[in-house]
Tab-separated table of C-alpha atoms and ligand atoms in Angstrom:
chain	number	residue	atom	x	y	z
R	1	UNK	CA	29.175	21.082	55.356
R	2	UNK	CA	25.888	21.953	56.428
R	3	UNK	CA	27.946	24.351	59.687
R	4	UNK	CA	29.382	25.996	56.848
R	5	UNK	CA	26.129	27.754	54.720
R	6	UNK	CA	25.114	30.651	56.381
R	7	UNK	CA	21.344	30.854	56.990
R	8	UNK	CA	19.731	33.556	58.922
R	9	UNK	CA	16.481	32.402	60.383
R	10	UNK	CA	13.618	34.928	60.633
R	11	UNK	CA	11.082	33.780	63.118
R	12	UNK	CA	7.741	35.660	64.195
R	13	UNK	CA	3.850	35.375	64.644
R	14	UNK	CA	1.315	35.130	61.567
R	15	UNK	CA	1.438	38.063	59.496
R	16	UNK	CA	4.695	39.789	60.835
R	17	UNK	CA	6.155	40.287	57.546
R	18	UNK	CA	8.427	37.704	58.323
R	19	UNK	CA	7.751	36.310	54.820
R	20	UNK	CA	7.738	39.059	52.613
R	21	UNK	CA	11.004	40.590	54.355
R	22	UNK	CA	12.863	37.031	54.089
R	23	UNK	CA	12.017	37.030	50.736
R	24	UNK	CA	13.492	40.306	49.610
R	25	UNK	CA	16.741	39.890	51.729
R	26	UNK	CA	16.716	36.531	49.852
R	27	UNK	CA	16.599	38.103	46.979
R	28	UNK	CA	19.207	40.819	47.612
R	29	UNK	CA	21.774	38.637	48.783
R	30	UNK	CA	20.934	36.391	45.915
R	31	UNK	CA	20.447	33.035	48.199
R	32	UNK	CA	17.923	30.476	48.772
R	33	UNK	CA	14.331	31.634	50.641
R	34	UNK	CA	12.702	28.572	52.726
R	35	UNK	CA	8.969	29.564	53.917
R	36	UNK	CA	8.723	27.125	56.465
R	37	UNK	CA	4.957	27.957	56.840
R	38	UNK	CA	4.431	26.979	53.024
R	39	UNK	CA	4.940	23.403	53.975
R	40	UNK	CA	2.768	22.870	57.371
R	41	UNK	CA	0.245	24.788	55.210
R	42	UNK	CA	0.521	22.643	52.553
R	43	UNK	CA	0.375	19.680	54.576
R	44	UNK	CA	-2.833	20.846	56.517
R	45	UNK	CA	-4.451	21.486	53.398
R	46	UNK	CA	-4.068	17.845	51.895
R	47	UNK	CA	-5.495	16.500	55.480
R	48	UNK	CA	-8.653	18.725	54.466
R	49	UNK	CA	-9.067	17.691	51.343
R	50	UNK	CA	-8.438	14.266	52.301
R	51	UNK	CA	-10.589	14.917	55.193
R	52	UNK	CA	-7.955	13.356	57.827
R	53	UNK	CA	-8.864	14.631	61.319
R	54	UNK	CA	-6.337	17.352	62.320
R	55	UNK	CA	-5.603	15.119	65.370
R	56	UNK	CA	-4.747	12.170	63.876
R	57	UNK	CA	-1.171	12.394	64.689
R	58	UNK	CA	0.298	9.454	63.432
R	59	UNK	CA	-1.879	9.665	59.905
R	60	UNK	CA	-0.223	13.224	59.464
R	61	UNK	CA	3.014	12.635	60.560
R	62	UNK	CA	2.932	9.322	57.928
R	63	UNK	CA	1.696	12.170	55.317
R	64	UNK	CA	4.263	14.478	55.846
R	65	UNK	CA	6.470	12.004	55.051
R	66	UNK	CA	5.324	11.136	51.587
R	67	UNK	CA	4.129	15.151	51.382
R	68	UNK	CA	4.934	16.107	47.713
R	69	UNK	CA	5.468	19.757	48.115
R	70	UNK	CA	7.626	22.176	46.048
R	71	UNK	CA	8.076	25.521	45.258
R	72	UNK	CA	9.088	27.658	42.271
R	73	UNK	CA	9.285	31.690	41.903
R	74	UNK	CA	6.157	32.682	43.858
R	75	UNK	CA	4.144	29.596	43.584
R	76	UNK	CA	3.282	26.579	46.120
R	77	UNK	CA	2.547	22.850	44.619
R	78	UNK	CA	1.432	19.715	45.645
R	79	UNK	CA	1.339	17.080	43.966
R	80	UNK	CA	2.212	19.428	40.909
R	81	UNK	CA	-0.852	20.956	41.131
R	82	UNK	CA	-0.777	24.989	41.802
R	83	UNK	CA	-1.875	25.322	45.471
R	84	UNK	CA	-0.728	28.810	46.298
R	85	UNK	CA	-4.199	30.276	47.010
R	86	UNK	CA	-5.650	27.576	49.106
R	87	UNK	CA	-1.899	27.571	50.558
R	88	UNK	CA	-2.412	31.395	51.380
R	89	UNK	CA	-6.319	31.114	52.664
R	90	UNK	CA	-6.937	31.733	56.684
R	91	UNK	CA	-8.811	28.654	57.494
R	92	UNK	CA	-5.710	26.428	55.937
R	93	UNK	CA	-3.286	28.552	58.257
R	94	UNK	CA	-5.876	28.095	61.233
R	95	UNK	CA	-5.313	24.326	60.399
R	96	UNK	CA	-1.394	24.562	59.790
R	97	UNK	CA	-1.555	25.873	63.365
R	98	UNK	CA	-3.107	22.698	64.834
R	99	UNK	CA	-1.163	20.409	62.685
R	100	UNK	CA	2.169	21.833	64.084
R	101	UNK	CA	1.475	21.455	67.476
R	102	UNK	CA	2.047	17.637	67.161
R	103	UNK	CA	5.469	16.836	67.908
R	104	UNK	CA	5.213	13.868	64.905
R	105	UNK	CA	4.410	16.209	62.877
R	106	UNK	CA	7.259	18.478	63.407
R	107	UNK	CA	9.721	15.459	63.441
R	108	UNK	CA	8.778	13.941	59.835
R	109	UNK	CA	9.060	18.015	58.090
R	110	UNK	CA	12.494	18.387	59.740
R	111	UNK	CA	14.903	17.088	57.399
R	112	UNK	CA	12.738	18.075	54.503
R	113	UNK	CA	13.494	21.511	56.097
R	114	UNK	CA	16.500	21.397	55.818
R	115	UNK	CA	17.166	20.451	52.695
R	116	UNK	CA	16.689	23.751	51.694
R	117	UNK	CA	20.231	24.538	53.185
R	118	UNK	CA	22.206	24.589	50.239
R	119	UNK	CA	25.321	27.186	48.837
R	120	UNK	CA	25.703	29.987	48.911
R	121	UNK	CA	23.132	30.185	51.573
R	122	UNK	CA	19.344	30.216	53.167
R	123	UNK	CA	17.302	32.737	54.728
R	124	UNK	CA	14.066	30.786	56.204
R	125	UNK	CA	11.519	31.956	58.233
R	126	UNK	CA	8.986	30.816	60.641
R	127	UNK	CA	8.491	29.982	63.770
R	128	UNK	CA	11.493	27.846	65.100
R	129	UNK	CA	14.128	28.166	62.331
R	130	UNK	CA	16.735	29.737	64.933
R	131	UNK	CA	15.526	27.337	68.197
R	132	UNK	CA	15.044	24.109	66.001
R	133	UNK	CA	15.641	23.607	62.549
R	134	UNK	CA	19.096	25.907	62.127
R	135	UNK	CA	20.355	26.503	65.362
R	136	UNK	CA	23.495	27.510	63.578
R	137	UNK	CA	22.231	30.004	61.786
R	138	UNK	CA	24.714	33.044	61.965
R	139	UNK	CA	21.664	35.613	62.518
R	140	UNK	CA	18.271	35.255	64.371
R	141	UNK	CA	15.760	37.826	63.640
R	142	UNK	CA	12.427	37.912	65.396
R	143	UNK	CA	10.217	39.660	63.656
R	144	UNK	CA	6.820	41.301	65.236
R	145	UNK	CA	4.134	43.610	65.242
R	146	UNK	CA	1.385	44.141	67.498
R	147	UNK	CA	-1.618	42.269	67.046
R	148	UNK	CA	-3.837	44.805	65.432
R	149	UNK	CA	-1.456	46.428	62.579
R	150	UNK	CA	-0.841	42.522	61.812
R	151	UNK	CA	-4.217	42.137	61.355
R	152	UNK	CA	-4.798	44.774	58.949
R	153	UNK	CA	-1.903	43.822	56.932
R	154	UNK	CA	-3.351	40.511	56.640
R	155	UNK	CA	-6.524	42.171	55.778
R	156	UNK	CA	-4.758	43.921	53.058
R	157	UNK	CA	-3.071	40.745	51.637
R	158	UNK	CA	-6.442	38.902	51.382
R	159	UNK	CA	-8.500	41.709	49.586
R	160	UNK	CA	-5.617	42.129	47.201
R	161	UNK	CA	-6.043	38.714	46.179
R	162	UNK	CA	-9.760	38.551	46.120
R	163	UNK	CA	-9.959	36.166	48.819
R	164	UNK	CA	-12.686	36.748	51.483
R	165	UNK	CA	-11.841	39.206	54.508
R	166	UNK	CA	-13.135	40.565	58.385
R	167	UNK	CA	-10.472	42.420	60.126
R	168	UNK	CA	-12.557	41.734	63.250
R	169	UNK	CA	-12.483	38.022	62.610
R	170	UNK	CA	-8.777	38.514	61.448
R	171	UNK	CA	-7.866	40.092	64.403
R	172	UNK	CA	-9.165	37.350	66.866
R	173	UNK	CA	-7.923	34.000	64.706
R	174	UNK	CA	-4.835	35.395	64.718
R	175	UNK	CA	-4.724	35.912	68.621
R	176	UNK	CA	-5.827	32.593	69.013
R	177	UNK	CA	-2.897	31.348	66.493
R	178	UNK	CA	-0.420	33.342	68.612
R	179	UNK	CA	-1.618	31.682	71.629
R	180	UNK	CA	-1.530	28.203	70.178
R	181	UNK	CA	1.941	28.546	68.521
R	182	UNK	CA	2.954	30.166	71.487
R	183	UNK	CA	2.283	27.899	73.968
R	184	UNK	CA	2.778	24.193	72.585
R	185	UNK	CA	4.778	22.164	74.133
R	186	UNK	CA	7.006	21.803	71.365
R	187	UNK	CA	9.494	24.404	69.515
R	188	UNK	CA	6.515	26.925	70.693
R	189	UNK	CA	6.888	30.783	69.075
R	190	UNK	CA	9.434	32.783	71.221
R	191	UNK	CA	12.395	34.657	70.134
R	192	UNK	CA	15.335	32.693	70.855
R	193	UNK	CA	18.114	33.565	73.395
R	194	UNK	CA	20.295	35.175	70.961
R	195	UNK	CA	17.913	36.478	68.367
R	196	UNK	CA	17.536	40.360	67.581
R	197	UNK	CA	14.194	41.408	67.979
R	198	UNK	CA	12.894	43.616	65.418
R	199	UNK	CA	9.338	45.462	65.947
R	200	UNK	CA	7.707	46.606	62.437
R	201	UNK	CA	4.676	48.154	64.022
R	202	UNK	CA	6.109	51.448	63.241
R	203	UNK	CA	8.301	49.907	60.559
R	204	UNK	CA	8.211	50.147	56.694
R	205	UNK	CA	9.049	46.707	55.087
R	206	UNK	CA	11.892	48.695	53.293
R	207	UNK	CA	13.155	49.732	56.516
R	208	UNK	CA	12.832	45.982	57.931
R	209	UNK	CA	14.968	44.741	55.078
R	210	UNK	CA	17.375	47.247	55.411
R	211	UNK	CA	18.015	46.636	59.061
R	212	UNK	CA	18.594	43.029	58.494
R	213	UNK	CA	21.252	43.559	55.432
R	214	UNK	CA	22.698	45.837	57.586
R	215	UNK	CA	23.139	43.527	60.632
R	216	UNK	CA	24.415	40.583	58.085
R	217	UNK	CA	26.720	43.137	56.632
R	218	UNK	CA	28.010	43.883	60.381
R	219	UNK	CA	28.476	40.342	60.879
R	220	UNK	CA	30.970	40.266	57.759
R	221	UNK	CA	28.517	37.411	55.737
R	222	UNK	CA	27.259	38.172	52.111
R	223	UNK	CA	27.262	40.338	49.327
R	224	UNK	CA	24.514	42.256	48.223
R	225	UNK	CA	23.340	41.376	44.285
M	301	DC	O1	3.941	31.404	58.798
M	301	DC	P1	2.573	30.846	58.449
M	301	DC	O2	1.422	31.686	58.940
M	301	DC	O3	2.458	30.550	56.990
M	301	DC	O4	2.495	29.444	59.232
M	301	DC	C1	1.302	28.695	59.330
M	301	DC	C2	1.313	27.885	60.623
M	301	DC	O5	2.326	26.884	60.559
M	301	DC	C3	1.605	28.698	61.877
M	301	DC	O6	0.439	29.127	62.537
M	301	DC	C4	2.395	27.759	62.758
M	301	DC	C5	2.973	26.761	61.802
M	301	DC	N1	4.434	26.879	61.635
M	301	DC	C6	5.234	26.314	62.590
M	301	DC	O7	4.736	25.798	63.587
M	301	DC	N2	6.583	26.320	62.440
M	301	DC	C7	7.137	26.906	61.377
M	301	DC	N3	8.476	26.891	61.240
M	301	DC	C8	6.333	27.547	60.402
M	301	DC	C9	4.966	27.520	60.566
């Protein structure tokens, strides 16, 4: 059952656009949107509340097991409180970064992942949804940017919502998140084998969105709402 919902996985590095371009092709075709982020996010920001140490791999792989996360419209809760800013803030990404490195981790949020794979179909995006968590999907995207127009989109984002900003310091965390994701041992950030690779540098998010109905309606899948 699960071989036959189409999903199209958008993978990328921090502040791509991934999101915000999954979300309106989502939207268009009128299917399900999984932010994969959301949840490792989510997760690392209950281990700093809680104050668990973000190596403790066995204490957050039994958390992300018993993680009550869910989502509705724009918002992000846990434990049905409203999360979505601390969700969205840098350090809890710099922390979601850590926290998926350990393969635990990664394990236990797996099936909760892919839940979200339900009729008449899921765009996700992330950072292994084509390698790892839908390998079937019928379209890979990666999605990037270079470093430095990612970091003042991201520095854009944050002053919109009033949340604290350097596009200095913005520019090096996320470096140092690219490398990390990048280069973990497990389901690290790399565009998969068969993935189209789609640079937004130069690249209106209107433009992004187009190209990827376009390619889904090449492949014969959908219907545009
Ligand atoms: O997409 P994001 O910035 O919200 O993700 C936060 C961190 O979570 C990111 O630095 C790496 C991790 N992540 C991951 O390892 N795998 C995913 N599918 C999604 C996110």
């Amino acid at each position: 059952m699960l071989q036959e919902i189409p999903v199209i996985a958008i993978d990328g590095p921090t502040a791509s656009g991934k999101g915000t371009v999954a979300g309106l092709v989502a939207g268009k075709l009128a299917w399900h949107y999984l932010d994969s982020g959301a949840i490792y996010r989510v997760l690392a920001l209950s281990a700093l509340r809680r104050g668990v140490d973000l190596a403790e791999e066995a204490s957050l792989a039994a958390m992300a097991n018993t993680l009550d996360v869910s989502f509705s419209a724009d918002r992000i809760w846990l434990a049905g409180e409203d999360v979505s800013l601390d969700a969205r803030r840098e350090e809890t990404g710099n922390a979601a970064s850590k926290i998926a490195a350990l393969p635990q981790v990664r394990a236990a949020l797996l099936a909760r992942q892919r839940a979200f794979c339900t009729p008449p179909g899921l765009v996700s995006d992330g950072r292994d949804m084509g390698s790892v968590v839908f390998p079937q999907a019928f379209l890979k995207i990666f999605l990037t940017a270079s470093a430095e127009s990612r970091a003042e989109r991201r520095y854009k984002q944050l002053i919109a919502k009033d949340l604290p900003a350097n596009i200095a310091d913005l520019l090096r965390d996320l470096q140092e998140r690219d490398a990390r994701d990048s280069s973990r041992a497990v389901a690290p950030l790399k565009p998969c084998e068969d993935a189209v690779v789609l640079d937004t540098t130069a690249l209106s998010i209107d433009a992004a969105v187009q190209c990827v109905l376009s390619l889904v309606a090449q492949r014969g899948v959908g219907r545009i709402a």
